Amino acid sequence: MFKSFSHIYIEEGIKDHFRTKEILAKFPNIIPISIRHYKDSFNRNSQNFRIQKESPKLILAEKKDHFLYPGSDFSPNFSHPHFYYNTLALNCIYDCEYCYLQGMFPSANLVLFVNWEDFFSSTKDFLEENKSLYLALSYDTDLLALESFFPATKAWLKFAESQPNLSLEIRTKSTNYSQIAKFAPNPNVILAWTLSPQTIIETIEHGTPSLQARLKAVNQAVSDGWNVRICIDPILRVPNWQTHYQSLADKLGKELKIEGITDISFGGFRMNIDFLKRMVEVRKDSSILFHAFEKKDKIVSYSKLETEEILELMSASLNNHFSPSQIKVSYS
């Protein structure tokens, strides 16, 4: 899944934090380096995202403010009036060529915020004022993929048990469901798996588990009674993309426990134009980033015609196996 980390940068203010010590205990051979503030390392100039991605380092830090952010227009809010996300971690252990993080962050190193209690407190305050909250946990990372050494997903599931007006979405490509399988399913929690054709996984979603392994995790979660969302997003116009995605829909229809799937969302590639510009600079080897995208305001996406073709094909393919009420367009 990932190479063990060689170095860990630790903010001076949290070197004695109990969670810092727990994480350090997971990596007995790691070289610790004391820093004043995580941004001194994470935001410094002249970093090379691609080189760092070959051997990323850990950075342990304290989040001082902004414990909740309004959800992006690029992400579906599923009609919830209060759609927010938080950032328990920055960056991901996977290396997907289309990931906006490589255009958003100057560093490929992984920042982990250890002061979860401040996130909980801020969430409680929001709920008291607004009465409800739809919170995406795994936004600028894949949180469940980190669970073996950064068990934040377990902590949030436990926290959610006492917050009936809190809805959580935990999105992942990992197969770490076993890490949280002991929890009783919470009807206000959605476990969301991003799925892609196996050829996309092998050539573009570097380091991620196979489609078959993800499907096994999905079916186990469904069997245990969890609300499960399937995300086919972004759909990429690679060579023979129609065949690959039609085959994916057929495979899902045959192998998923369909009645237990809350919904299936899908959409085409779209991104902030500034992020894409940076990504093209650091990832010149990725053909999917050099498509003749359509630009509108600060967004790049497939053309209207290309997007309509994607949505029509995927909708028709999924309708062969799933109820229309299960099928959602995440971006059109």
Coordinates of C-alpha atoms in Angstrom, one line a residue:
M1 CA 0.0 0.0 0.0
F2 CA 2.7 2.5 0.9
K3 CA 6.3 2.5 1.9
S4 CA 7.1 3.1 5.5
F5 CA 7.9 6.7 6.3
S6 CA 11.6 7.5 7.0
H7 CA 11.2 10.8 8.8
I8 CA 8.6 12.5 10.9
Y9 CA 8.4 16.2 11.5
I10 CA 6.8 17.2 14.8
E11 CA 5.6 20.6 15.9
E12 CA 7.2 21.6 19.2
G13 CA 3.9 22.3 20.8
I14 CA 2.5 18.8 20.4
K15 CA 5.7 16.7 20.9
D16 CA 4.3 15.5 24.3
H17 CA 0.7 15.1 23.1
F18 CA -0.6 11.6 23.8
R19 CA -1.6 11.1 20.2
T20 CA 1.8 12.1 18.9
K21 CA 3.3 9.4 21.1
E22 CA 0.8 6.8 19.9
I23 CA 1.7 7.6 16.2
L24 CA 5.4 7.5 17.0
A25 CA 5.0 4.1 18.6
K26 CA 3.8 2.8 15.2
F27 CA 7.1 3.7 13.6
P28 CA 9.9 2.8 15.9
N29 CA 12.6 3.3 13.3
I30 CA 11.4 6.7 12.0
I31 CA 13.7 9.7 12.4
P32 CA 12.0 12.5 14.4
I33 CA 12.7 16.1 13.5
S34 CA 11.4 19.0 15.6
I35 CA 9.8 22.0 13.8
R36 CA 8.2 25.2 14.9
H37 CA 5.1 25.1 12.7
Y38 CA 4.0 22.6 10.1
K39 CA 3.8 25.3 7.4
D40 CA 7.5 26.0 7.8
S41 CA 8.1 22.6 6.2
F42 CA 4.8 22.0 4.2
N43 CA 4.6 25.4 2.5
R44 CA 8.2 26.1 1.9
N45 CA 9.3 27.1 -1.6
S46 CA 11.0 25.0 -4.3
Q47 CA 9.5 21.6 -3.3
N48 CA 9.0 19.0 -6.0
F49 CA 5.7 17.2 -5.5
R50 CA 6.6 14.3 -7.7
I51 CA 10.0 13.6 -6.1
Q52 CA 8.5 13.9 -2.6
K53 CA 5.7 11.4 -3.6
E54 CA 8.4 8.7 -4.1
S55 CA 9.2 8.9 -0.4
P56 CA 6.7 11.1 1.5
K57 CA 7.4 12.2 5.1
L58 CA 5.0 12.5 8.0
I59 CA 4.3 15.9 9.7
L60 CA 2.4 15.9 13.0
A61 CA 0.8 19.2 13.8
E62 CA -1.9 21.1 15.7
K63 CA -4.8 22.7 13.8
K64 CA -5.4 26.1 15.3
D65 CA -8.5 27.3 13.5
H66 CA -10.9 26.6 10.6
F67 CA -12.2 23.2 11.8
L68 CA -15.1 23.3 9.3
Y69 CA -15.1 24.5 5.7
P70 CA -18.1 24.9 3.3
G71 CA -18.2 22.0 0.8
S72 CA -16.9 22.6 -2.7
D73 CA -19.2 23.2 -5.7
F74 CA -17.2 20.3 -7.3
S75 CA -18.6 17.9 -4.8
P76 CA -22.3 16.7 -4.4
N77 CA -24.1 17.9 -1.3
F78 CA -26.9 15.4 -1.7
S79 CA -29.4 18.3 -1.1
H80 CA -28.3 18.9 2.5
P81 CA -28.6 22.5 3.6
H82 CA -25.4 22.4 5.7
F83 CA -22.7 20.6 3.7
Y84 CA -19.2 21.0 5.2
Y85 CA -15.9 19.2 5.4
N86 CA -13.0 19.2 7.8
T87 CA -9.3 18.5 7.3
L88 CA -8.0 16.0 9.9
A89 CA -5.1 15.3 7.4
L90 CA -3.6 16.9 4.4
N91 CA -2.6 14.8 1.4
C92 CA -3.1 11.1 0.6
I93 CA -0.9 8.0 0.6
Y94 CA -2.3 7.1 -2.8
D95 CA -1.0 8.6 -6.1
C96 CA -3.9 9.1 -8.5
E97 CA -3.0 11.1 -11.6
Y98 CA -6.2 13.1 -11.5
C99 CA -6.0 14.1 -7.8
Y100 CA -6.4 17.8 -7.3
L101 CA -4.2 17.7 -4.1
Q102 CA -1.1 17.7 -6.3
G103 CA -2.2 21.1 -7.7
M104 CA -3.5 22.4 -4.4
F105 CA -0.6 21.7 -2.1
P106 CA 3.1 22.5 -2.6
S107 CA 4.2 19.4 -0.8
A108 CA 3.5 15.7 -1.1
N109 CA 4.3 15.1 2.6
L110 CA 1.4 14.0 4.8
V111 CA 0.2 16.3 7.5
L112 CA -1.7 14.7 10.4
F113 CA -3.5 17.0 13.0
V114 CA -3.5 15.3 16.4
N115 CA -5.9 17.7 18.2
W116 CA -9.1 15.9 17.3
E117 CA -11.0 17.2 20.3
D118 CA -10.9 20.7 18.9
F119 CA -12.6 19.4 15.8
F120 CA -15.2 17.7 17.9
S121 CA -15.9 20.8 19.9
S122 CA -16.2 23.0 16.8
T123 CA -18.6 20.5 15.3
K124 CA -20.8 20.5 18.4
D125 CA -20.9 24.3 18.4
F126 CA -22.1 24.2 14.8
L127 CA -24.8 21.7 15.5
E128 CA -26.0 23.7 18.5
E129 CA -26.4 26.7 16.2
N130 CA -27.6 25.1 13.0
K131 CA -29.4 21.9 14.2
S132 CA -27.9 19.7 11.5
L133 CA -24.7 19.1 9.6
Y134 CA -23.6 16.9 6.7
L135 CA -19.9 16.5 7.2
A136 CA -17.4 15.0 4.7
L137 CA -14.5 13.6 6.7
S138 CA -12.2 12.3 3.9
Y139 CA -11.9 15.4 1.8
D140 CA -8.2 16.3 1.4
T141 CA -7.0 12.8 2.2
D142 CA -8.2 9.2 2.3
L143 CA -8.8 8.9 6.0
L144 CA -9.7 5.2 6.2
A145 CA -6.5 4.4 4.4
L146 CA -4.5 5.9 7.3
E147 CA -6.5 4.1 10.0
S148 CA -3.7 1.6 11.0
F149 CA -1.6 4.5 12.4
F150 CA -4.0 7.4 12.5
P151 CA -7.3 6.0 13.8
A152 CA -9.4 9.1 13.3
T153 CA -12.3 7.3 11.5
K154 CA -12.9 5.2 14.7
A155 CA -12.9 8.3 16.8
W156 CA -15.4 10.1 14.6
L157 CA -17.7 7.1 14.5
K158 CA -17.7 7.0 18.3
F159 CA -18.3 10.8 18.4
A160 CA -21.2 10.4 15.9
E161 CA -22.9 8.0 18.2
S162 CA -23.7 10.9 20.6
Q163 CA -24.7 13.4 17.8
P164 CA -28.0 12.4 16.2
N165 CA -28.1 15.5 14.1
L166 CA -24.7 14.8 12.5
S167 CA -24.5 13.0 9.2
L168 CA -21.0 11.8 8.2
E169 CA -19.7 10.7 4.8
I170 CA -16.4 8.8 4.9
R171 CA -15.1 8.4 1.3
T172 CA -12.3 6.0 0.5
K173 CA -10.5 3.8 -2.0
S174 CA -9.0 1.6 0.7
T175 CA -9.9 -1.9 1.8
N176 CA -9.5 -1.0 5.5
Y177 CA -13.2 -1.7 6.4
S178 CA -12.0 -4.3 8.9
Q179 CA -10.6 -1.5 11.0
I180 CA -14.1 -0.2 11.7
A181 CA -16.1 -3.4 11.3
K182 CA -16.7 -3.7 15.1
F183 CA -18.8 -0.6 15.2
A184 CA -22.6 -1.0 15.0
P185 CA -23.9 0.6 11.8
N186 CA -25.0 4.2 12.3
P187 CA -27.9 5.2 10.1
N188 CA -26.4 8.8 9.9
V189 CA -23.1 7.6 8.5
I190 CA -22.4 6.8 4.9
L191 CA -19.4 4.8 3.9
A192 CA -18.6 5.8 0.3
W193 CA -16.2 3.9 -1.9
T194 CA -14.8 5.4 -5.1
L195 CA -14.7 2.6 -7.8
S196 CA -13.0 2.7 -11.2
P197 CA -12.5 0.1 -13.9
Q198 CA -9.5 -2.1 -13.2
T199 CA -7.5 -0.7 -16.1
I200 CA -7.9 2.8 -14.6
I201 CA -6.8 1.6 -11.2
E202 CA -3.7 -0.1 -12.7
T203 CA -2.6 2.8 -14.9
I204 CA -3.9 6.0 -13.2
E205 CA -4.8 5.3 -9.5
H206 CA -1.3 4.3 -8.5
G207 CA -0.9 2.4 -5.2
T208 CA -4.7 1.9 -4.7
P209 CA -6.3 -1.5 -4.0
S210 CA -7.8 -3.5 -6.9
L211 CA -11.4 -3.2 -7.9
Q212 CA -12.1 -6.7 -6.7
A213 CA -10.6 -5.9 -3.2
R214 CA -12.7 -2.8 -3.0
L215 CA -15.9 -4.7 -3.9
K216 CA -15.2 -7.2 -1.2
A217 CA -14.9 -4.4 1.4
V218 CA -18.1 -2.8 0.0
N219 CA -20.1 -6.1 0.2
Q220 CA -18.9 -6.7 3.7
A221 CA -20.0 -3.3 4.8
V222 CA -23.4 -3.8 3.2
S223 CA -23.8 -7.2 4.8
D224 CA -23.1 -5.6 8.2
G225 CA -25.9 -3.0 7.7
W226 CA -24.0 0.2 6.8
N227 CA -25.3 2.8 4.4
V228 CA -22.9 2.5 1.4
R229 CA -22.5 4.9 -1.4
I230 CA -20.7 4.0 -4.7
C231 CA -18.8 6.9 -6.4
I232 CA -17.7 6.5 -10.0
D233 CA -16.0 9.9 -10.2
P234 CA -14.3 11.2 -12.2
I235 CA -15.2 9.2 -15.3
L236 CA -12.1 9.6 -17.5
R237 CA -12.1 9.6 -21.3
V238 CA -9.2 7.2 -21.7
P239 CA -8.9 5.1 -24.9
N240 CA -12.0 2.8 -25.1
W241 CA -13.5 4.4 -22.0
Q242 CA -17.0 3.4 -23.1
T243 CA -16.2 -0.3 -22.9
H244 CA -14.3 0.0 -19.6
Y245 CA -17.1 1.9 -17.8
Q246 CA -19.9 -0.3 -19.3
S247 CA -18.0 -3.3 -18.1
L248 CA -17.7 -1.7 -14.7
A249 CA -21.4 -1.1 -14.5
D250 CA -22.1 -4.7 -15.5
K251 CA -19.6 -6.0 -12.9
L252 CA -21.2 -3.9 -10.1
G253 CA -24.6 -5.2 -11.2
K254 CA -23.4 -8.8 -10.9
E255 CA -21.2 -8.7 -7.8
L256 CA -22.6 -6.0 -5.5
K257 CA -25.4 -6.6 -3.0
I258 CA -27.6 -4.1 -4.9
E259 CA -30.4 -3.8 -2.3
G260 CA -27.9 -2.5 0.3
I261 CA -26.5 0.3 -1.9
T262 CA -27.8 3.7 -0.8
D263 CA -26.9 5.4 -4.1
I264 CA -24.4 5.5 -6.9
S265 CA -23.0 8.9 -7.9
F266 CA -21.0 9.6 -11.0
G267 CA -19.6 12.6 -12.9
G268 CA -16.9 13.6 -15.4
F269 CA -13.6 15.2 -14.8
R270 CA -13.7 18.8 -13.5
M271 CA -11.2 21.0 -11.6
N272 CA -10.1 24.4 -10.6
I273 CA -8.0 25.8 -13.5
D274 CA -5.1 26.9 -11.3
F275 CA -4.8 23.4 -9.7
L276 CA -4.7 21.9 -13.2
K277 CA -2.0 24.3 -14.4
R278 CA 0.2 23.2 -11.4
M279 CA -0.6 19.6 -12.0
V280 CA 0.5 19.8 -15.6
E281 CA 3.8 21.3 -14.5
V282 CA 4.5 18.5 -12.0
R283 CA 2.9 15.6 -13.9
K284 CA 3.9 15.9 -17.6
D285 CA 3.7 12.1 -17.9
S286 CA -0.1 12.0 -17.5
S287 CA -2.0 12.1 -20.7
I288 CA -5.3 12.5 -19.0
L289 CA -4.3 16.0 -17.9
F290 CA -3.6 17.2 -21.4
H291 CA -7.1 16.8 -22.7
A292 CA -8.6 19.7 -24.7
F293 CA -10.7 20.8 -21.7
E294 CA -13.4 23.4 -21.8
K295 CA -12.7 26.4 -19.6
K296 CA -15.5 28.3 -17.9
D297 CA -14.8 30.9 -15.2
K298 CA -12.2 29.2 -13.0
I299 CA -13.3 25.6 -13.9
V300 CA -11.9 23.2 -16.5
S301 CA -14.0 20.2 -17.5
Y302 CA -14.8 18.1 -20.5
S303 CA -16.9 19.9 -23.1
K304 CA -20.7 20.0 -22.7
L305 CA -21.0 17.4 -25.5
E306 CA -18.3 15.1 -23.9
T307 CA -19.9 15.4 -20.5
E308 CA -23.4 14.6 -21.8
E309 CA -22.0 11.5 -23.6
I310 CA -20.4 10.4 -20.3
L311 CA -23.5 10.9 -18.3
E312 CA -25.8 9.2 -20.8
L313 CA -23.6 6.2 -21.2
M314 CA -23.1 5.7 -17.4
S315 CA -26.8 6.3 -16.6
A316 CA -27.9 3.8 -19.2
S317 CA -25.3 1.2 -18.1
L318 CA -26.3 1.5 -14.5
N319 CA -30.0 1.5 -15.2
N320 CA -29.6 -2.0 -16.5
H321 CA -28.8 -3.2 -12.9
F322 CA -29.9 -0.5 -10.4
S323 CA -33.1 1.3 -9.5
P324 CA -33.3 4.8 -11.0
S325 CA -33.7 6.2 -7.5
Q326 CA -30.3 4.8 -6.6
I327 CA -28.5 6.6 -9.5
K328 CA -27.3 10.2 -8.9
V329 CA -25.3 12.5 -11.1
S330 CA -22.6 14.2 -9.0
Y331 CA -21.6 16.7 -11.7
S332 CA -23.2 17.6 -15.0

